[in-house]
Each structure stands twice: as C-alpha cells, then as structure tokens.
C-alpha cells in the first residue's frame, strides 16, 4: 500500500516577498513594513531591511507566536488574534453586490 500525504505549499512566495521587501527598502518606498509570516527563511532579508536599511519592520505571525529568529531580526513583533481577524472581515454578503464569503469563514 502506498501512503499518501497532503501538503499546502506556495512555491516561491517567500522568495518573492523577500525580493520585494529588499527592493522596496533600497528604493525608499516605505518607512515601515508589516510582514505577516512565520517563515524563518525571511530572517536575513528582514534583518537587512531593519538593521542595514534602518527601516521599521513589524513581524506578525498568522498562527500564534512569531519564530524567535524572526523576532530578533525585526524591529517589532505584533500578535494577530482570531478575534481581531473576525472583527476585520467584511459582512457575509457585501452590501450592494452579490459577493459573499465562502461557507466556513
């Protein structure tokens, strides 16, 4: 019997985020960035932007605590709680449209 597994993976998203974070910092396109991730592959670019470019970088984990390495690289750490996300959502159906949230959101 062959065992199967399911994985959710966004190929290249961490590289894309890191590239744009660095590029935008070097171009001076922002004073502060909010990075919502807990991917420790981002430690080096976050550290470069915060320490070497002098930009403020807020790290926010979409799932609980921010990884220690990221919290050390970033300027600040913020916590994203479930109740905050619930309060920030649009209504089930956006008034004046037929746009509605998927079941289970």
PDB file of N, CA and C in Angstrom:
ATOM      1  N   UNK A   1       0.836  -1.178   0.000  1.00  0.00           N
ATOM      2  CA  UNK A   1       0.000   0.000   0.000  1.00  0.00           C
ATOM      3  C   UNK A   1       0.886   1.248   0.000  1.00  0.00           C
ATOM      4  N   UNK A   2       0.558   2.205  -0.819  1.00  0.00           N
ATOM      5  CA  UNK A   2       1.309   3.454  -0.896  1.00  0.00           C
ATOM      6  C   UNK A   2       0.629   4.487  -0.005  1.00  0.00           C
ATOM      7  N   UNK A   3       1.405   5.011   0.908  1.00  0.00           N
ATOM      8  CA  UNK A   3       0.869   6.044   1.797  1.00  0.00           C
ATOM      9  C   UNK A   3       0.893   7.378   1.069  1.00  0.00           C
ATOM     10  N   UNK A   4      -0.157   8.135   1.233  1.00  0.00           N
ATOM     11  CA  UNK A   4      -0.222   9.449   0.597  1.00  0.00           C
ATOM     12  C   UNK A   4      -0.103  10.540   1.638  1.00  0.00           C
ATOM     13  N   UNK A   5       0.166  11.718   1.173  1.00  0.00           N
ATOM     14  CA  UNK A   5       0.203  12.854   2.070  1.00  0.00           C
ATOM     15  C   UNK A   5      -0.277  14.077   1.327  1.00  0.00           C
ATOM     16  N   UNK A   6      -0.746  15.008   2.094  1.00  0.00           N
ATOM     17  CA  UNK A   6      -1.255  16.248   1.525  1.00  0.00           C
ATOM     18  C   UNK A   6      -0.446  17.404   2.104  1.00  0.00           C
ATOM     19  N   UNK A   7       0.009  18.267   1.268  1.00  0.00           N
ATOM     20  CA  UNK A   7       0.752  19.426   1.746  1.00  0.00           C
ATOM     21  C   UNK A   7       0.258  20.676   1.025  1.00  0.00           C
ATOM     22  N   UNK A   8       0.213  21.766   1.742  1.00  0.00           N
ATOM     23  CA  UNK A   8      -0.140  23.057   1.147  1.00  0.00           C
ATOM     24  C   UNK A   8       1.146  23.852   1.062  1.00  0.00           C
ATOM     25  N   UNK A   9       1.523  24.190  -0.142  1.00  0.00           N
ATOM     26  CA  UNK A   9       2.792  24.875  -0.329  1.00  0.00           C
ATOM     27  C   UNK A   9       2.645  25.941  -1.389  1.00  0.00           C
ATOM     28  N   UNK A  10       3.154  27.110  -1.116  1.00  0.00           N
ATOM     29  CA  UNK A  10       3.143  28.197  -2.075  1.00  0.00           C
ATOM     30  C   UNK A  10       4.564  28.362  -2.585  1.00  0.00           C
ATOM     31  N   UNK A  11       4.836  27.800  -3.719  1.00  0.00           N
ATOM     32  CA  UNK A  11       6.189  27.833  -4.269  1.00  0.00           C
ATOM     33  C   UNK A  11       6.626  29.249  -4.599  1.00  0.00           C
ATOM     34  N   UNK A  12       7.756  29.636  -4.038  1.00  0.00           N
ATOM     35  CA  UNK A  12       8.364  30.915  -4.370  1.00  0.00           C
ATOM     36  C   UNK A  12       7.798  32.116  -3.641  1.00  0.00           C
ATOM     37  N   UNK A  13       6.763  31.937  -2.828  1.00  0.00           N
ATOM     38  CA  UNK A  13       6.162  33.105  -2.185  1.00  0.00           C
ATOM     39  C   UNK A  13       7.123  33.777  -1.213  1.00  0.00           C
ATOM     40  N   UNK A  14       7.936  32.980  -0.490  1.00  0.00           N
ATOM     41  CA  UNK A  14       8.892  33.578   0.446  1.00  0.00           C
ATOM     42  C   UNK A  14       9.984  34.328  -0.300  1.00  0.00           C
ATOM     43  N   UNK A  15      10.414  33.802  -1.425  1.00  0.00           N
ATOM     44  CA  UNK A  15      11.443  34.472  -2.236  1.00  0.00           C
ATOM     45  C   UNK A  15      10.878  35.764  -2.827  1.00  0.00           C
ATOM     46  N   UNK A  16       9.647  35.716  -3.302  1.00  0.00           N
ATOM     47  CA  UNK A  16       9.015  36.920  -3.852  1.00  0.00           C
ATOM     48  C   UNK A  16       8.862  37.993  -2.788  1.00  0.00           C
ATOM     49  N   UNK A  17       8.389  37.605  -1.616  1.00  0.00           N
ATOM     50  CA  UNK A  17       8.207  38.568  -0.534  1.00  0.00           C
ATOM     51  C   UNK A  17       9.542  39.177  -0.141  1.00  0.00           C
ATOM     52  N   UNK A  18      10.561  38.350   0.027  1.00  0.00           N
ATOM     53  CA  UNK A  18      11.890  38.829   0.410  1.00  0.00           C
ATOM     54  C   UNK A  18      12.454  39.782  -0.648  1.00  0.00           C
ATOM     55  N   UNK A  19      12.298  39.423  -1.909  1.00  0.00           N
ATOM     56  CA  UNK A  19      12.821  40.257  -3.000  1.00  0.00           C
ATOM     57  C   UNK A  19      12.165  41.626  -3.009  1.00  0.00           C
ATOM     58  N   UNK A  20      10.852  41.666  -2.889  1.00  0.00           N
ATOM     59  CA  UNK A  20      10.146  42.948  -2.909  1.00  0.00           C
ATOM     60  C   UNK A  20      10.419  43.765  -1.649  1.00  0.00           C
ATOM     61  N   UNK A  21      10.530  43.099  -0.507  1.00  0.00           N
ATOM     62  CA  UNK A  21      10.851  43.804   0.734  1.00  0.00           C
ATOM     63  C   UNK A  21      12.198  44.510   0.607  1.00  0.00           C
ATOM     64  N   UNK A  22      13.206  43.781   0.137  1.00  0.00           N
ATOM     65  CA  UNK A  22      14.541  44.362  -0.040  1.00  0.00           C
ATOM     66  C   UNK A  22      14.553  45.458  -1.098  1.00  0.00           C
ATOM     67  N   UNK A  23      13.953  45.190  -2.245  1.00  0.00           N
ATOM     68  CA  UNK A  23      13.944  46.148  -3.336  1.00  0.00           C
ATOM     69  C   UNK A  23      13.227  47.438  -2.941  1.00  0.00           C
ATOM     70  N   UNK A  24      12.060  47.310  -2.312  1.00  0.00           N
ATOM     71  CA  UNK A  24      11.307  48.488  -1.902  1.00  0.00           C
ATOM     72  C   UNK A  24      12.055  49.280  -0.826  1.00  0.00           C
ATOM     73  N   UNK A  25      12.755  48.572   0.064  1.00  0.00           N
ATOM     74  CA  UNK A  25      13.554  49.268   1.091  1.00  0.00           C
ATOM     75  C   UNK A  25      14.681  50.060   0.440  1.00  0.00           C
ATOM     76  N   UNK A  26      15.401  49.436  -0.485  1.00  0.00           N
ATOM     77  CA  UNK A  26      16.506  50.130  -1.160  1.00  0.00           C
ATOM     78  C   UNK A  26      16.022  51.330  -1.970  1.00  0.00           C
ATOM     79  N   UNK A  27      14.821  51.228  -2.528  1.00  0.00           N
ATOM     80  CA  UNK A  27      14.256  52.340  -3.298  1.00  0.00           C
ATOM     81  C   UNK A  27      13.655  53.419  -2.401  1.00  0.00           C
ATOM     82  N   UNK A  28      13.570  53.139  -1.100  1.00  0.00           N
ATOM     83  CA  UNK A  28      12.988  54.108  -0.166  1.00  0.00           C
ATOM     84  C   UNK A  28      11.487  54.259  -0.320  1.00  0.00           C
ATOM     85  N   UNK A  29      10.810  53.174  -0.705  1.00  0.00           N
ATOM     86  CA  UNK A  29       9.376  53.241  -0.968  1.00  0.00           C
ATOM     87  C   UNK A  29       8.505  53.110   0.282  1.00  0.00           C
ATOM     88  N   UNK A  30       9.120  52.856   1.437  1.00  0.00           N
ATOM     89  CA  UNK A  30       8.343  52.776   2.673  1.00  0.00           C
ATOM     90  C   UNK A  30       9.214  53.158   3.859  1.00  0.00           C
ATOM     91  N   UNK A  31       8.546  53.550   4.927  1.00  0.00           N
ATOM     92  CA  UNK A  31       9.226  53.824   6.187  1.00  0.00           C
ATOM     93  C   UNK A  31       9.104  52.644   7.129  1.00  0.00           C
ATOM     94  N   UNK A  32       7.981  51.922   7.022  1.00  0.00           N
ATOM     95  CA  UNK A  32       7.738  50.760   7.875  1.00  0.00           C
ATOM     96  C   UNK A  32       7.038  49.690   7.059  1.00  0.00           C
ATOM     97  N   UNK A  33       7.374  48.446   7.352  1.00  0.00           N
ATOM     98  CA  UNK A  33       6.757  47.309   6.665  1.00  0.00           C
ATOM     99  C   UNK A  33       6.144  46.378   7.698  1.00  0.00           C
ATOM    100  N   UNK A  34       5.041  45.761   7.320  1.00  0.00           N
ATOM    101  CA  UNK A  34       4.427  44.719   8.135  1.00  0.00           C
ATOM    102  C   UNK A  34       4.547  43.427   7.341  1.00  0.00           C
ATOM    103  N   UNK A  35       5.246  42.459   7.912  1.00  0.00           N
ATOM    104  CA  UNK A  35       5.439  41.167   7.258  1.00  0.00           C
ATOM    105  C   UNK A  35       4.626  40.138   8.033  1.00  0.00           C
ATOM    106  N   UNK A  36       3.622  39.573   7.378  1.00  0.00           N
ATOM    107  CA  UNK A  36       2.769  38.575   8.019  1.00  0.00           C
ATOM    108  C   UNK A  36       3.236  37.208   7.541  1.00  0.00           C
ATOM    109  N   UNK A  37       4.064  36.601   8.362  1.00  0.00           N
ATOM    110  CA  UNK A  37       4.649  35.305   8.044  1.00  0.00           C
ATOM    111  C   UNK A  37       5.352  34.777   9.283  1.00  0.00           C
ATOM    112  N   UNK A  38       5.574  33.490   9.303  1.00  0.00           N
ATOM    113  CA  UNK A  38       6.386  32.899  10.365  1.00  0.00           C
ATOM    114  C   UNK A  38       7.475  32.037   9.733  1.00  0.00           C
ATOM    115  N   UNK A  39       7.785  32.345   8.487  1.00  0.00           N
ATOM    116  CA  UNK A  39       8.762  31.587   7.714  1.00  0.00           C
ATOM    117  C   UNK A  39      10.163  32.107   8.037  1.00  0.00           C
ATOM    118  N   UNK A  40      10.965  31.271   8.680  1.00  0.00           N
ATOM    119  CA  UNK A  40      12.311  31.699   9.088  1.00  0.00           C
ATOM    120  C   UNK A  40      13.260  31.890   7.901  1.00  0.00           C
ATOM    121  N   UNK A  41      12.842  31.520   6.699  1.00  0.00           N
ATOM    122  CA  UNK A  41      13.636  31.839   5.510  1.00  0.00           C
ATOM    123  C   UNK A  41      13.710  33.360   5.318  1.00  0.00           C
ATOM    124  N   UNK A  42      12.831  34.096   5.975  1.00  0.00           N
ATOM    125  CA  UNK A  42      12.797  35.547   5.828  1.00  0.00           C
ATOM    126  C   UNK A  42      13.687  36.279   6.828  1.00  0.00           C
ATOM    127  N   UNK A  43      14.375  35.556   7.702  1.00  0.00           N
ATOM    128  CA  UNK A  43      15.203  36.190   8.728  1.00  0.00           C
ATOM    129  C   UNK A  43      16.228  37.131   8.108  1.00  0.00           C
ATOM    130  N   UNK A  44      17.000  36.680   7.144  1.00  0.00           N
ATOM    131  CA  UNK A  44      18.058  37.504   6.564  1.00  0.00           C
ATOM    132  C   UNK A  44      17.512  38.757   5.887  1.00  0.00           C
ATOM    133  N   UNK A  45      16.509  38.665   5.000  1.00  0.00           N
ATOM    134  CA  UNK A  45      16.011  39.909   4.399  1.00  0.00           C
ATOM    135  C   UNK A  45      15.401  40.865   5.422  1.00  0.00           C
ATOM    136  N   UNK A  46      14.694  40.344   6.415  1.00  0.00           N
ATOM    137  CA  UNK A  46      14.122  41.207   7.453  1.00  0.00           C
ATOM    138  C   UNK A  46      15.243  41.895   8.221  1.00  0.00           C
ATOM    139  N   UNK A  47      16.282  41.147   8.533  1.00  0.00           N
ATOM    140  CA  UNK A  47      17.426  41.705   9.261  1.00  0.00           C
ATOM    141  C   UNK A  47      18.130  42.791   8.437  1.00  0.00           C
ATOM    142  N   UNK A  48      18.304  42.560   7.154  1.00  0.00           N
ATOM    143  CA  UNK A  48      18.951  43.548   6.278  1.00  0.00           C
ATOM    144  C   UNK A  48      18.125  44.829   6.231  1.00  0.00           C
ATOM    145  N   UNK A  49      16.829  44.685   6.042  1.00  0.00           N
ATOM    146  CA  UNK A  49      15.953  45.855   5.936  1.00  0.00           C
ATOM    147  C   UNK A  49      15.926  46.631   7.254  1.00  0.00           C
ATOM    148  N   UNK A  50      15.824  45.916   8.373  1.00  0.00           N
ATOM    149  CA  UNK A  50      15.733  46.583   9.679  1.00  0.00           C
ATOM    150  C   UNK A  50      17.074  47.155  10.118  1.00  0.00           C
ATOM    151  N   UNK A  51      18.116  46.341  10.093  1.00  0.00           N
ATOM    152  CA  UNK A  51      19.415  46.755  10.644  1.00  0.00           C
ATOM    153  C   UNK A  51      20.235  47.605   9.674  1.00  0.00           C
ATOM    154  N   UNK A  52      20.294  47.203   8.432  1.00  0.00           N
ATOM    155  CA  UNK A  52      21.173  47.893   7.489  1.00  0.00           C
ATOM    156  C   UNK A  52      20.498  49.044   6.750  1.00  0.00           C
ATOM    157  N   UNK A  53      19.191  48.893   6.476  1.00  0.00           N
ATOM    158  CA  UNK A  53      18.468  49.959   5.785  1.00  0.00           C
ATOM    159  C   UNK A  53      17.768  50.904   6.758  1.00  0.00           C
ATOM    160  N   UNK A  54      17.729  50.523   8.028  1.00  0.00           N
ATOM    161  CA  UNK A  54      17.131  51.387   9.045  1.00  0.00           C
ATOM    162  C   UNK A  54      15.622  51.530   8.955  1.00  0.00           C
ATOM    163  N   UNK A  55      14.973  50.581   8.317  1.00  0.00           N
ATOM    164  CA  UNK A  55      13.520  50.614   8.182  1.00  0.00           C
ATOM    165  C   UNK A  55      12.883  49.867   9.358  1.00  0.00           C
ATOM    166  N   UNK A  56      11.707  50.285   9.735  1.00  0.00           N
ATOM    167  CA  UNK A  56      10.961  49.594  10.777  1.00  0.00           C
ATOM    168  C   UNK A  56      10.258  48.401  10.156  1.00  0.00           C
ATOM    169  N   UNK A  57      10.466  47.224  10.742  1.00  0.00           N
ATOM    170  CA  UNK A  57       9.819  46.006  10.246  1.00  0.00           C
ATOM    171  C   UNK A  57       9.035  45.372  11.396  1.00  0.00           C
ATOM    172  N   UNK A  58       7.723  45.286  11.213  1.00  0.00           N
ATOM    173  CA  UNK A  58       6.847  44.612  12.163  1.00  0.00           C
ATOM    174  C   UNK A  58       6.642  43.181  11.673  1.00  0.00           C
ATOM    175  N   UNK A  59       6.919  42.204  12.516  1.00  0.00           N
ATOM    176  CA  UNK A  59       6.651  40.806  12.184  1.00  0.00           C
ATOM    177  C   UNK A  59       5.348  40.400  12.848  1.00  0.00           C
ATOM    178  N   UNK A  60       4.476  39.777  12.081  1.00  0.00           N
ATOM    179  CA  UNK A  60       3.202  39.283  12.584  1.00  0.00           C
ATOM    180  C   UNK A  60       3.063  37.842  12.128  1.00  0.00           C
ATOM    181  N   UNK A  61       2.832  36.945  13.073  1.00  0.00           N
ATOM    182  CA  UNK A  61       2.629  35.545  12.720  1.00  0.00           C
ATOM    183  C   UNK A  61       1.145  35.289  12.525  1.00  0.00           C
ATOM    184  N   UNK A  62       0.798  34.648  11.418  1.00  0.00           N
ATOM    185  CA  UNK A  62      -0.609  34.320  11.214  1.00  0.00           C
ATOM    186  C   UNK A  62      -1.079  33.194  12.135  1.00  0.00           C
ATOM    187  N   UNK A  63      -0.154  32.534  12.815  1.00  0.00           N
ATOM    188  CA  UNK A  63      -0.511  31.407  13.683  1.00  0.00           C
ATOM    189  C   UNK A  63       0.281  31.460  14.985  1.00  0.00           C
ATOM    190  N   UNK A  64      -0.145  32.256  15.919  1.00  0.00           N
ATOM    191  CA  UNK A  64       0.496  32.250  17.230  1.00  0.00           C
ATOM    192  C   UNK A  64       1.763  33.070  17.315  1.00  0.00           C
ATOM    193  N   UNK A  65       2.722  32.549  18.077  1.00  0.00           N
ATOM    194  CA  UNK A  65       3.975  33.257  18.351  1.00  0.00           C
ATOM    195  C   UNK A  65       4.835  33.401  17.097  1.00  0.00           C
ATOM    196  N   UNK A  66       5.520  34.521  16.995  1.00  0.00           N
ATOM    197  CA  UNK A  66       6.490  34.734  15.926  1.00  0.00           C
ATOM    198  C   UNK A  66       7.736  33.931  16.271  1.00  0.00           C
ATOM    199  N   UNK A  67       8.305  33.259  15.289  1.00  0.00           N
ATOM    200  CA  UNK A  67       9.523  32.470  15.492  1.00  0.00           C
ATOM    201  C   UNK A  67      10.610  33.349  16.119  1.00  0.00           C
ATOM    202  N   UNK A  68      11.353  32.783  17.036  1.00  0.00           N
ATOM    203  CA  UNK A  68      12.369  33.520  17.779  1.00  0.00           C
ATOM    204  C   UNK A  68      13.336  34.256  16.848  1.00  0.00           C
ATOM    205  N   UNK A  69      13.814  33.583  15.805  1.00  0.00           N
ATOM    206  CA  UNK A  69      14.792  34.193  14.893  1.00  0.00           C
ATOM    207  C   UNK A  69      14.200  35.422  14.199  1.00  0.00           C
ATOM    208  N   UNK A  70      12.934  35.333  13.831  1.00  0.00           N
ATOM    209  CA  UNK A  70      12.274  36.472  13.189  1.00  0.00           C
ATOM    210  C   UNK A  70      12.065  37.609  14.178  1.00  0.00           C
ATOM    211  N   UNK A  71      11.716  37.272  15.406  1.00  0.00           N
ATOM    212  CA  UNK A  71      11.504  38.318  16.412  1.00  0.00           C
ATOM    213  C   UNK A  71      12.799  39.058  16.712  1.00  0.00           C
ATOM    214  N   UNK A  72      13.931  38.378  16.594  1.00  0.00           N
ATOM    215  CA  UNK A  72      15.227  39.018  16.816  1.00  0.00           C
ATOM    216  C   UNK A  72      15.642  39.886  15.639  1.00  0.00           C
ATOM    217  N   UNK A  73      15.238  39.509  14.436  1.00  0.00           N
ATOM    218  CA  UNK A  73      15.608  40.251  13.236  1.00  0.00           C
ATOM    219  C   UNK A  73      14.742  41.497  13.029  1.00  0.00           C
ATOM    220  N   UNK A  74      13.491  41.420  13.444  1.00  0.00           N
ATOM    221  CA  UNK A  74      12.534  42.502  13.205  1.00  0.00           C
ATOM    222  C   UNK A  74      12.682  43.630  14.216  1.00  0.00           C
ATOM    223  N   UNK A  75      12.119  44.765  13.878  1.00  0.00           N
ATOM    224  CA  UNK A  75      12.093  45.906  14.787  1.00  0.00           C
ATOM    225  C   UNK A  75      11.055  45.701  15.886  1.00  0.00           C
ATOM    226  N   UNK A  76       9.921  45.123  15.510  1.00  0.00           N
ATOM    227  CA  UNK A  76       8.810  44.924  16.442  1.00  0.00           C
ATOM    228  C   UNK A  76       8.077  43.627  16.092  1.00  0.00           C
ATOM    229  N   UNK A  77       7.409  43.078  17.088  1.00  0.00           N
ATOM    230  CA  UNK A  77       6.571  41.893  16.895  1.00  0.00           C
ATOM    231  C   UNK A  77       5.164  42.252  17.332  1.00  0.00           C
ATOM    232  N   UNK A  78       4.191  41.886  16.524  1.00  0.00           N
ATOM    233  CA  UNK A  78       2.791  42.087  16.872  1.00  0.00           C
ATOM    234  C   UNK A  78       2.079  40.746  16.781  1.00  0.00           C
ATOM    235  N   UNK A  79       1.016  40.610  17.556  1.00  0.00           N
ATOM    236  CA  UNK A  79       0.265  39.358  17.576  1.00  0.00           C
ATOM    237  C   UNK A  79      -1.071  39.554  16.884  1.00  0.00           C
ATOM    238  N   UNK A  80      -1.420  38.609  16.062  1.00  0.00           N
ATOM    239  CA  UNK A  80      -2.672  38.631  15.322  1.00  0.00           C
ATOM    240  C   UNK A  80      -3.586  37.588  15.942  1.00  0.00           C
ATOM    241  N   UNK A  81      -4.606  38.044  16.631  1.00  0.00           N
ATOM    242  CA  UNK A  81      -5.504  37.135  17.333  1.00  0.00           C
ATOM    243  C   UNK A  81      -6.749  36.858  16.495  1.00  0.00           C
ATOM    244  N   UNK A  82      -7.346  35.698  16.735  1.00  0.00           N
ATOM    245  CA  UNK A  82      -8.532  35.281  15.981  1.00  0.00           C
ATOM    246  C   UNK A  82      -9.641  36.316  16.064  1.00  0.00           C
ATOM    247  N   UNK A  83      -9.860  36.887  17.250  1.00  0.00           N
ATOM    248  CA  UNK A  83     -10.936  37.877  17.372  1.00  0.00           C
ATOM    249  C   UNK A  83     -10.636  39.130  16.545  1.00  0.00           C
ATOM    250  N   UNK A  84      -9.365  39.468  16.359  1.00  0.00           N
ATOM    251  CA  UNK A  84      -9.003  40.611  15.516  1.00  0.00           C
ATOM    252  C   UNK A  84      -9.378  40.336  14.058  1.00  0.00           C
ATOM    253  N   UNK A  85      -9.090  39.118  13.611  1.00  0.00           N
ATOM    254  CA  UNK A  85      -9.431  38.749  12.232  1.00  0.00           C
ATOM    255  C   UNK A  85     -10.937  38.755  12.019  1.00  0.00           C
ATOM    256  N   UNK A  86     -11.683  38.241  13.002  1.00  0.00           N
ATOM    257  CA  UNK A  86     -13.141  38.220  12.894  1.00  0.00           C
ATOM    258  C   UNK A  86     -13.701  39.632  12.778  1.00  0.00           C
ATOM    259  N   UNK A  87     -13.152  40.557  13.566  1.00  0.00           N
ATOM    260  CA  UNK A  87     -13.630  41.940  13.538  1.00  0.00           C
ATOM    261  C   UNK A  87     -13.270  42.641  12.226  1.00  0.00           C
ATOM    262  N   UNK A  88     -12.221  42.198  11.555  1.00  0.00           N
ATOM    263  CA  UNK A  88     -11.745  42.851  10.340  1.00  0.00           C
ATOM    264  C   UNK A  88     -12.400  42.320   9.060  1.00  0.00           C
ATOM    265  N   UNK A  89     -13.221  41.286   9.179  1.00  0.00           N
ATOM    266  CA  UNK A  89     -13.832  40.696   7.989  1.00  0.00           C
ATOM    267  C   UNK A  89     -15.004  41.525   7.477  1.00  0.00           C
ATOM    268  N   UNK A  90     -15.224  41.443   6.186  1.00  0.00           N
ATOM    269  CA  UNK A  90     -16.409  42.032   5.584  1.00  0.00           C
ATOM    270  C   UNK A  90     -17.635  41.261   6.067  1.00  0.00           C
ATOM    271  N   UNK A  91     -18.823  41.817   5.885  1.00  0.00           N
ATOM    272  CA  UNK A  91     -20.024  41.059   6.232  1.00  0.00           C
ATOM    273  C   UNK A  91     -20.163  39.836   5.323  1.00  0.00           C
ATOM    274  N   UNK A  92     -21.058  38.914   5.696  1.00  0.00           N
ATOM    275  CA  UNK A  92     -21.243  37.674   4.921  1.00  0.00           C
ATOM    276  C   UNK A  92     -21.498  37.972   3.446  1.00  0.00           C
ATOM    277  N   UNK A  93     -22.295  38.978   3.178  1.00  0.00           N
ATOM    278  CA  UNK A  93     -22.500  39.447   1.804  1.00  0.00           C
ATOM    279  C   UNK A  93     -22.242  40.949   1.801  1.00  0.00           C
ATOM    280  N   UNK A  94     -21.420  41.385   0.864  1.00  0.00           N
ATOM    281  CA  UNK A  94     -21.091  42.807   0.797  1.00  0.00           C
ATOM    282  C   UNK A  94     -22.301  43.546   0.236  1.00  0.00           C
ATOM    283  N   UNK A  95     -22.801  44.532   0.979  1.00  0.00           N
ATOM    284  CA  UNK A  95     -23.997  45.263   0.544  1.00  0.00           C
ATOM    285  C   UNK A  95     -23.857  45.836  -0.867  1.00  0.00           C
ATOM    286  N   UNK A  96     -24.940  45.710  -1.643  1.00  0.00           N
ATOM    287  CA  UNK A  96     -24.960  46.248  -3.000  1.00  0.00           C
ATOM    288  C   UNK A  96     -24.275  45.357  -4.022  1.00  0.00           C
ATOM    289  N   UNK A  97     -23.829  44.165  -3.586  1.00  0.00           N
ATOM    290  CA  UNK A  97     -23.154  43.233  -4.513  1.00  0.00           C
ATOM    291  C   UNK A  97     -23.700  41.830  -4.312  1.00  0.00           C
ATOM    292  N   UNK A  98     -23.221  40.931  -5.130  1.00  0.00           N
ATOM    293  CA  UNK A  98     -23.532  39.508  -4.941  1.00  0.00           C
ATOM    294  C   UNK A  98     -22.313  38.769  -4.376  1.00  0.00           C
ATOM    295  N   UNK A  99     -21.349  39.532  -3.920  1.00  0.00           N
ATOM    296  CA  UNK A  99     -20.112  38.953  -3.384  1.00  0.00           C
ATOM    297  C   UNK A  99     -20.371  38.483  -1.953  1.00  0.00           C
ATOM    298  N   UNK A 100     -20.061  37.210  -1.700  1.00  0.00           N
ATOM    299  CA  UNK A 100     -20.260  36.684  -0.350  1.00  0.00           C
ATOM    300  C   UNK A 100     -19.084  35.801   0.056  1.00  0.00           C
ATOM    301  N   UNK A 101     -18.927  35.673   1.376  1.00  0.00           N
ATOM    302  CA  UNK A 101     -17.843  34.855   1.931  1.00  0.00           C
ATOM    303  C   UNK A 101     -18.118  33.376   1.667  1.00  0.00           C
ATOM    304  N   UNK A 102     -17.062  32.613   1.485  1.00  0.00           N
ATOM    305  CA  UNK A 102     -17.241  31.159   1.378  1.00  0.00           C
ATOM    306  C   UNK A 102     -17.769  30.593   2.694  1.00  0.00           C
ATOM    307  N   UNK A 103     -18.511  29.531   2.607  1.00  0.00           N
ATOM    308  CA  UNK A 103     -19.011  28.863   3.803  1.00  0.00           C
ATOM    309  C   UNK A 103     -17.837  28.438   4.673  1.00  0.00           C
ATOM    310  N   UNK A 104     -17.961  28.658   5.959  1.00  0.00           N
ATOM    311  CA  UNK A 104     -16.908  28.254   6.886  1.00  0.00           C
ATOM    312  C   UNK A 104     -15.936  29.343   7.258  1.00  0.00           C
ATOM    313  N   UNK A 105     -16.058  30.523   6.668  1.00  0.00           N
ATOM    314  CA  UNK A 105     -15.151  31.613   7.031  1.00  0.00           C
ATOM    315  C   UNK A 105     -15.656  32.302   8.255  1.00  0.00           C
TER     316      UNK A 105
END
